[in-house]
PDB file of C-alpha atoms in Angstrom:
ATOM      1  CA  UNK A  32       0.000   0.000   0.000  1.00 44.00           C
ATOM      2  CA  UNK A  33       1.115   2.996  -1.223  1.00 47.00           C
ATOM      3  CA  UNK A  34       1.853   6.111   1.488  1.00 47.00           C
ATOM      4  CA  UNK A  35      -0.048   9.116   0.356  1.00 49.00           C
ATOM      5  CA  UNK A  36       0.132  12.748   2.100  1.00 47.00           C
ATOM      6  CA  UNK A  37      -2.481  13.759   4.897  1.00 45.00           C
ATOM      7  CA  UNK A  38      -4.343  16.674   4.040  1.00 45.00           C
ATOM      8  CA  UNK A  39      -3.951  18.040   7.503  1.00 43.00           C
ATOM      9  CA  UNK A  40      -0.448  18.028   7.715  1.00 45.00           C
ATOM     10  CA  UNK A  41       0.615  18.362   4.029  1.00 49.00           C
ATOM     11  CA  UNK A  42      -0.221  21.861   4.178  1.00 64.00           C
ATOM     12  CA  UNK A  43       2.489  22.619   6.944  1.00 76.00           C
ATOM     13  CA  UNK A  44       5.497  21.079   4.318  1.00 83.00           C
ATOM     14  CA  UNK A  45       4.503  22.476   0.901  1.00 85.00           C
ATOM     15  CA  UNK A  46       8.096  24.413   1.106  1.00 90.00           C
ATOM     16  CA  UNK A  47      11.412  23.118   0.253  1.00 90.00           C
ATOM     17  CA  UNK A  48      12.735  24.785   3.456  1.00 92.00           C
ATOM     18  CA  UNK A  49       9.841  23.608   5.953  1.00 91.00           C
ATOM     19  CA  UNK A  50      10.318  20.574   4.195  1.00 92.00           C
ATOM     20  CA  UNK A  51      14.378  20.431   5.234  1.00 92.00           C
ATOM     21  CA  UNK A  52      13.190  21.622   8.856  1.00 90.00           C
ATOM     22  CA  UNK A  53      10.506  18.521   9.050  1.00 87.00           C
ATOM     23  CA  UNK A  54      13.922  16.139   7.810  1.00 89.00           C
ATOM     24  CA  UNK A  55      16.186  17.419  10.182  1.00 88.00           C
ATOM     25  CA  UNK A  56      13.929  17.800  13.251  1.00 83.00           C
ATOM     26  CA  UNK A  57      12.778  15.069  12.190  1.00 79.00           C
ATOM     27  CA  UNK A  58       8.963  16.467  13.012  1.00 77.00           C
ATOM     28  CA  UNK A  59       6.656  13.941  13.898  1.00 71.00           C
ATOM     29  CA  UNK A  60       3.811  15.541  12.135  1.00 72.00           C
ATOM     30  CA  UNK A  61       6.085  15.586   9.252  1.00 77.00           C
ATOM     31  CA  UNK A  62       5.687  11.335   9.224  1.00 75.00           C
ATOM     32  CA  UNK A  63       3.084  10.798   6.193  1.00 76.00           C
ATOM     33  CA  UNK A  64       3.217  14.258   4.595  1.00 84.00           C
ATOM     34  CA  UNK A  65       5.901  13.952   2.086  1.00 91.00           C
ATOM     35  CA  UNK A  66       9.115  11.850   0.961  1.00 93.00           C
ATOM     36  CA  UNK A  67      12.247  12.712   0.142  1.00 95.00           C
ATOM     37  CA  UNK A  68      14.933  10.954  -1.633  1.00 96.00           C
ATOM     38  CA  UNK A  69      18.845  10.459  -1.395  1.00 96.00           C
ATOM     39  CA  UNK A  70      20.547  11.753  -4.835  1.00 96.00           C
ATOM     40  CA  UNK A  71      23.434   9.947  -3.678  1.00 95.00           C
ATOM     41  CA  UNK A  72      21.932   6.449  -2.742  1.00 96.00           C
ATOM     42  CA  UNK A  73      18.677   6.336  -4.644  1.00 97.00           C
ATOM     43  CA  UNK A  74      17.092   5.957  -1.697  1.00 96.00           C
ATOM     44  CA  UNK A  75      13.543   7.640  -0.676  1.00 96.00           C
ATOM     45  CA  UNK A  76      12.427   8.021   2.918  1.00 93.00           C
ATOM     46  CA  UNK A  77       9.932   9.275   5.087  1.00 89.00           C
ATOM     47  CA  UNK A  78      10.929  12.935   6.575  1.00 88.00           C
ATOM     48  CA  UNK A  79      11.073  10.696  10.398  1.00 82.00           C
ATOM     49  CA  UNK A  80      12.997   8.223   8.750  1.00 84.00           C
ATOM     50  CA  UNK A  81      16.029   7.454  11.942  1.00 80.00           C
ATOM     51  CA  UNK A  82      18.786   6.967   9.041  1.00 84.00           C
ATOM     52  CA  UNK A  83      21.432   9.483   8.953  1.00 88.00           C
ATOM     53  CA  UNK A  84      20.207  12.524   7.120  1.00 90.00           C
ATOM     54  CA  UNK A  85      21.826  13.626   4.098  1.00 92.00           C
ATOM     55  CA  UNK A  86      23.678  16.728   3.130  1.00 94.00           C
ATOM     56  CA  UNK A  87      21.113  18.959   1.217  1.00 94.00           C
ATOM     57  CA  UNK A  88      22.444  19.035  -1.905  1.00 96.00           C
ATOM     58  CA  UNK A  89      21.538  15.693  -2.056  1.00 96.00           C
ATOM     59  CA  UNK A  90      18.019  15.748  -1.322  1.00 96.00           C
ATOM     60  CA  UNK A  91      14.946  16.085  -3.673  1.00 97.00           C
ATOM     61  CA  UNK A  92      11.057  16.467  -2.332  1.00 96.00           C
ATOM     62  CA  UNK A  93       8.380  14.086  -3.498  1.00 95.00           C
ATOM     63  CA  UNK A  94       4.955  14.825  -2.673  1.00 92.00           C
ATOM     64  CA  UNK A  95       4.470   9.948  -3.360  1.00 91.00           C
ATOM     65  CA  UNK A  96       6.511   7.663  -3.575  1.00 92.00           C
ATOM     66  CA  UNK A  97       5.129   6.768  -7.870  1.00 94.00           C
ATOM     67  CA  UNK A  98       7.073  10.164  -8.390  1.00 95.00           C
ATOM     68  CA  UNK A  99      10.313   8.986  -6.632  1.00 95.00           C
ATOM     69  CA  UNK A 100      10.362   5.360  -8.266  1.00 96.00           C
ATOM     70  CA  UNK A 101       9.618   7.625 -11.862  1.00 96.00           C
ATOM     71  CA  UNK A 102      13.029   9.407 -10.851  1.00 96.00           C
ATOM     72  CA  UNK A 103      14.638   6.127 -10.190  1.00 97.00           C
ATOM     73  CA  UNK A 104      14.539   6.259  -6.316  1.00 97.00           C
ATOM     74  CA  UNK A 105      14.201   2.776  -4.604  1.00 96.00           C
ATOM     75  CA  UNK A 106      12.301   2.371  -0.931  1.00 94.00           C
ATOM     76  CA  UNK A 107      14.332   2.734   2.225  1.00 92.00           C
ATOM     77  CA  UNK A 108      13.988  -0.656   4.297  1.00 89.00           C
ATOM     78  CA  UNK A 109      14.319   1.629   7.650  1.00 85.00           C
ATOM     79  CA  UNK A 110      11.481   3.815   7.297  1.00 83.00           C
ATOM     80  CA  UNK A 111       9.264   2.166   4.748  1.00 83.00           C
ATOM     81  CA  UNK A 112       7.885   4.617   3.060  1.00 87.00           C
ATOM     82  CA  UNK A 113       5.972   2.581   0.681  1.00 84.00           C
ATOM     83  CA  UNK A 114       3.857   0.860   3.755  1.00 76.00           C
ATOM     84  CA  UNK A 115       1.277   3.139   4.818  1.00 68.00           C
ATOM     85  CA  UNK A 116       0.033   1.731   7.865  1.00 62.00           C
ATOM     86  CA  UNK A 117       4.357   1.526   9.142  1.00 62.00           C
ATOM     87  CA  UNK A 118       5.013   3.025  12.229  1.00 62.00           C
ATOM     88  CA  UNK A 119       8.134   3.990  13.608  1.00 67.00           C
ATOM     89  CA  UNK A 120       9.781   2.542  16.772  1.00 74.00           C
ATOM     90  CA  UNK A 121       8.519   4.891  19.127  1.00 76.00           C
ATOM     91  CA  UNK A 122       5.079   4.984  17.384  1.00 75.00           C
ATOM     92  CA  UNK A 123       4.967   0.889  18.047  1.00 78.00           C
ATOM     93  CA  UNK A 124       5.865   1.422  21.603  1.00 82.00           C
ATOM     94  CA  UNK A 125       3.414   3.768  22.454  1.00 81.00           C
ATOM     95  CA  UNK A 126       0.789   1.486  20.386  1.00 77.00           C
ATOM     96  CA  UNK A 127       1.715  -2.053  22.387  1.00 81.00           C
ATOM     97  CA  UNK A 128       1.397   0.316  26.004  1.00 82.00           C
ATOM     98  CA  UNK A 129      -2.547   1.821  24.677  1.00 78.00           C
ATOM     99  CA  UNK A 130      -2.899  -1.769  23.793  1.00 77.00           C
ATOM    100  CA  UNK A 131      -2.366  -2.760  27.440  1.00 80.00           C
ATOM    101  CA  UNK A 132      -4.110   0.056  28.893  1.00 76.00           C
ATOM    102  CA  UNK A 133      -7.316  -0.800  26.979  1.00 70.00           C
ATOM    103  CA  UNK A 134      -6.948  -4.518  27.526  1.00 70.00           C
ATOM    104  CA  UNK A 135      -5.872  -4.441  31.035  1.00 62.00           C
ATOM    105  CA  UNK A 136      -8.813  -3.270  33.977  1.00 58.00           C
ATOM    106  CA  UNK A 137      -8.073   0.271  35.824  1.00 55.00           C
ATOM    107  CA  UNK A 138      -6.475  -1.179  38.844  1.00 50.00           C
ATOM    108  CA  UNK A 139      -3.677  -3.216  36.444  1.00 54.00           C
ATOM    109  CA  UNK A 140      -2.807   0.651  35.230  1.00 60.00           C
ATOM    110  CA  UNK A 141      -2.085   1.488  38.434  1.00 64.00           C
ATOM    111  CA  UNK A 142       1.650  -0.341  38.133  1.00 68.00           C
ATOM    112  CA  UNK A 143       3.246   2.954  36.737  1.00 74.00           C
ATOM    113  CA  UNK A 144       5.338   3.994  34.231  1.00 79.00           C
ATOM    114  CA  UNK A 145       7.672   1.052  35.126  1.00 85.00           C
ATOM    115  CA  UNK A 146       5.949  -1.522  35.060  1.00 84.00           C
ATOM    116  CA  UNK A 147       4.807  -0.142  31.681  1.00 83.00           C
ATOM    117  CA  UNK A 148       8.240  -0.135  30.548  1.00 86.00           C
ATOM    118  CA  UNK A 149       9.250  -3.556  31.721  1.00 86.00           C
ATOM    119  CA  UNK A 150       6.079  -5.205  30.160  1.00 85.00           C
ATOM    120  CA  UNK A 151       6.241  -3.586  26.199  1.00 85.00           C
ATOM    121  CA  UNK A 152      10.350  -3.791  26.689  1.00 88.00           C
ATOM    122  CA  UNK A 153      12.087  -0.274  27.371  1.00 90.00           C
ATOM    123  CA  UNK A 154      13.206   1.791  29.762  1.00 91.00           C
ATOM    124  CA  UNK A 155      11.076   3.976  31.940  1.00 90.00           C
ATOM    125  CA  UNK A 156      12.598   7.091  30.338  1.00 90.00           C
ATOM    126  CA  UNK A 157      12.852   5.957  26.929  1.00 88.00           C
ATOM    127  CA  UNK A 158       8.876   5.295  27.028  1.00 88.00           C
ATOM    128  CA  UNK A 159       8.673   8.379  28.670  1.00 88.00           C
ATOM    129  CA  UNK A 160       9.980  10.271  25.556  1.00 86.00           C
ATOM    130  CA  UNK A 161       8.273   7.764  23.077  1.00 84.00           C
ATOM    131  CA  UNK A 162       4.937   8.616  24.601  1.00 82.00           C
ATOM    132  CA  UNK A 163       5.809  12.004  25.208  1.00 81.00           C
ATOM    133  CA  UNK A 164       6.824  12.558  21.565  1.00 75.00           C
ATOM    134  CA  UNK A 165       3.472  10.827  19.727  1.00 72.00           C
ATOM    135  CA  UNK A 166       1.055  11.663  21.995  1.00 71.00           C
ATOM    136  CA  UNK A 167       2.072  15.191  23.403  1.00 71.00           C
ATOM    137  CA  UNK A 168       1.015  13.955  26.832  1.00 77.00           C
ATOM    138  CA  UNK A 169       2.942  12.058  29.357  1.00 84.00           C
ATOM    139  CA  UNK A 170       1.960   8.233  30.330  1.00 82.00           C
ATOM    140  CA  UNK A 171       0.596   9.413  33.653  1.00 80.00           C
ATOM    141  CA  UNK A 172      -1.344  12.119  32.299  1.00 81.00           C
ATOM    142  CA  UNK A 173      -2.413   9.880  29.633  1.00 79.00           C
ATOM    143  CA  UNK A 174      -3.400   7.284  32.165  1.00 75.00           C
ATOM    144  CA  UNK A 175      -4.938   9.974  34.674  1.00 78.00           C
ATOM    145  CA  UNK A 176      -7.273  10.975  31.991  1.00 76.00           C
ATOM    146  CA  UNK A 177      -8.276   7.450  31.188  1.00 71.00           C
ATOM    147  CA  UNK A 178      -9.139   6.066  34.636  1.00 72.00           C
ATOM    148  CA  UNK A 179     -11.415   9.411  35.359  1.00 74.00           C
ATOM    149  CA  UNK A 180     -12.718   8.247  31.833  1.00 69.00           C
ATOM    150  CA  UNK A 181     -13.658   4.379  33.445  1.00 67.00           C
ATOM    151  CA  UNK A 182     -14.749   6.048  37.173  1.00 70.00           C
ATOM    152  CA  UNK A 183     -17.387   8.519  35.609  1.00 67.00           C
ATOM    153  CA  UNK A 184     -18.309   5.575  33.072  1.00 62.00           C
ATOM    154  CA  UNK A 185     -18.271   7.952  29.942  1.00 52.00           C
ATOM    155  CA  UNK A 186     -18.245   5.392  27.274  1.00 44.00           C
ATOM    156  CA  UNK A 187     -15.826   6.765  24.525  1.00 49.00           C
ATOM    157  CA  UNK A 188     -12.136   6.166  26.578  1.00 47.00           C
ATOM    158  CA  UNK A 189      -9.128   8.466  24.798  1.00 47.00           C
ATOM    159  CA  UNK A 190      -8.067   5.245  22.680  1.00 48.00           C
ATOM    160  CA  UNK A 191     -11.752   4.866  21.709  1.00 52.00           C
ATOM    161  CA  UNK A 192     -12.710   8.512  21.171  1.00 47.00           C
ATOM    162  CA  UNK A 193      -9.083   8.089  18.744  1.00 47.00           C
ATOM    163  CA  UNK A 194     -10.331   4.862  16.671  1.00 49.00           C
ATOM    164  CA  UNK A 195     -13.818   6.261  16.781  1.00 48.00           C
ATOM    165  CA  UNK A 196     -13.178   9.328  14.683  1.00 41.00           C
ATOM    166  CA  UNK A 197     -10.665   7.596  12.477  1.00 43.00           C
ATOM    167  CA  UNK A 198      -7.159   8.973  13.690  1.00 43.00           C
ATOM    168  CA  UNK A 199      -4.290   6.929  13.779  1.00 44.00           C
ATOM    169  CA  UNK A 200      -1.389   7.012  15.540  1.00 39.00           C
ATOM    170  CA  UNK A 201       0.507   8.987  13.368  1.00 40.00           C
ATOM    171  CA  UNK A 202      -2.360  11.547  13.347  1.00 40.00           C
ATOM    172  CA  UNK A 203      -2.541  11.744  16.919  1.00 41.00           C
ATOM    173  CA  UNK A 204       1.248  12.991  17.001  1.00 42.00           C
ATOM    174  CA  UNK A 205       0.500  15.883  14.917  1.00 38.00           C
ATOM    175  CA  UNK A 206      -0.661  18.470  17.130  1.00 38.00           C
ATOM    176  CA  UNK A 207      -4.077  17.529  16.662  1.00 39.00           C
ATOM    177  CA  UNK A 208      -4.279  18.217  20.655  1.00 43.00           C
ATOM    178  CA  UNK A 209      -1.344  20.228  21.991  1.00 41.00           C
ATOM    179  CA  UNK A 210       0.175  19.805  25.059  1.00 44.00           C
ATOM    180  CA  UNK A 211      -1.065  22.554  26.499  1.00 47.00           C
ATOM    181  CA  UNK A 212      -4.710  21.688  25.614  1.00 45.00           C
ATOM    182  CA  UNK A 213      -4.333  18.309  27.307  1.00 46.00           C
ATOM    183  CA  UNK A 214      -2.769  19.765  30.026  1.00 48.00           C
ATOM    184  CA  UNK A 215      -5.651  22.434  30.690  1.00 51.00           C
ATOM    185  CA  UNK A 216      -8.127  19.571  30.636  1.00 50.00           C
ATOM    186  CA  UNK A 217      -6.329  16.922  32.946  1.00 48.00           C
ATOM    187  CA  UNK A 218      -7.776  15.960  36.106  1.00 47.00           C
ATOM    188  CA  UNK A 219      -5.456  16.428  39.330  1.00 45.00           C
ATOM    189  CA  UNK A 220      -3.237  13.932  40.209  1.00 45.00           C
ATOM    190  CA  UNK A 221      -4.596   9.998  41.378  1.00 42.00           C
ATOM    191  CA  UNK A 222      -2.641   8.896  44.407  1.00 42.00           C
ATOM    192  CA  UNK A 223      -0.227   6.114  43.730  1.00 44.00           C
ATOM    193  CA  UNK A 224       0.057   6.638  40.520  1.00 44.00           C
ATOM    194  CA  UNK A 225       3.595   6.838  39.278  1.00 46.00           C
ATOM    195  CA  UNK A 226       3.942   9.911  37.000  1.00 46.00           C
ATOM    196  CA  UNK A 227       5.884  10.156  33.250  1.00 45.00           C
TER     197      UNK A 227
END
């Protein structure tokens, strides 16, 4: 399946120089909006792609992957760029911990950020950063706002309310809520509960 720009977020990279900024920030909201490609390798990646980035001179902008393959370009095996539904490393760590959170009851949340870590296979801090990164929330926050989700028995939980109005995990990365909006809405802290 072929990765095609976002309307949302395309319009934020139409510019060769927002474009560079996206690569070299390597902007999550950057992930599905456009490729690039490698003069030098005849490679084409996603702007989040975790390869070494290239000097500029050697990069081009696609807006799909049919125009980079026209130009002779081949698919980078890192990023995937020609797999739509690919998510990065820190996008698939973040998905297998909402997993568990939705799966497991509210009182098997209440193990922290560790025991998070230790069951989906990182470090505390490194899921920390991961969540912090695609979600623009912290794990506690994220977890605060679920559990007074389950106690006041509003049906639609965060991962639902996501799913339920088709946004993926990529979208929810994007600034679709900013920090600062999740922020102003999250309850006050649940004793016990270990913070990220």
């Amino acid at each position: 399946m072929e990765t095609q720009p976002s309307a949302a977020s395309s319009n934020l990279f139409q510019t060769s120089h927002s474009r560079w900024l996206a690569i070299t920030h390597r902007a999550p909201s950057s992930h599905s909006s456009f490729l690039y490609g490698i003069k030098s390798t005849k490679i084409y990646c996603r702007p989040t792609c975790a390869a070494r980035i290239a000097h500029r001179a050697n990069v081009v902008f696609y807006d799909t992957a049919e125009q980079a393959r026209r130009d002779g370009f081949r698919s980078c095996k890192r990023c995937k760029p020609d797999n739509a539904s690919f998510l990065g490393e820190k996008e698939e760590v973040v998905a297998r911990v909402i997993t568990l959170l939705r799966v497991k009851n509210a009182a098997a949340m209440r193990r922290g950020l560790k025991g998070l870590a230790q069951e989906v296979g990182v470090s505390p801090s490194y899921l920390c950063r991961a969540f912090k990164t695609t979600m623009g929330v912290t794990v506690g926050a994220y977890i605060m706002e679920f559990e007074r989700e389950i106690s006041h028995g509003e049906e639609e939980s965060p991962v639902q309310y996501y799913e339920n109005h088709g946004l993926n995990m990529v979208d929810v990365g994007t600034g679709l809520l900013t920090p600062a909006e999740i922020a102003r809405n999250s309850p006050a802290p649940v004793d016990g509960l270990e913070q990220g």
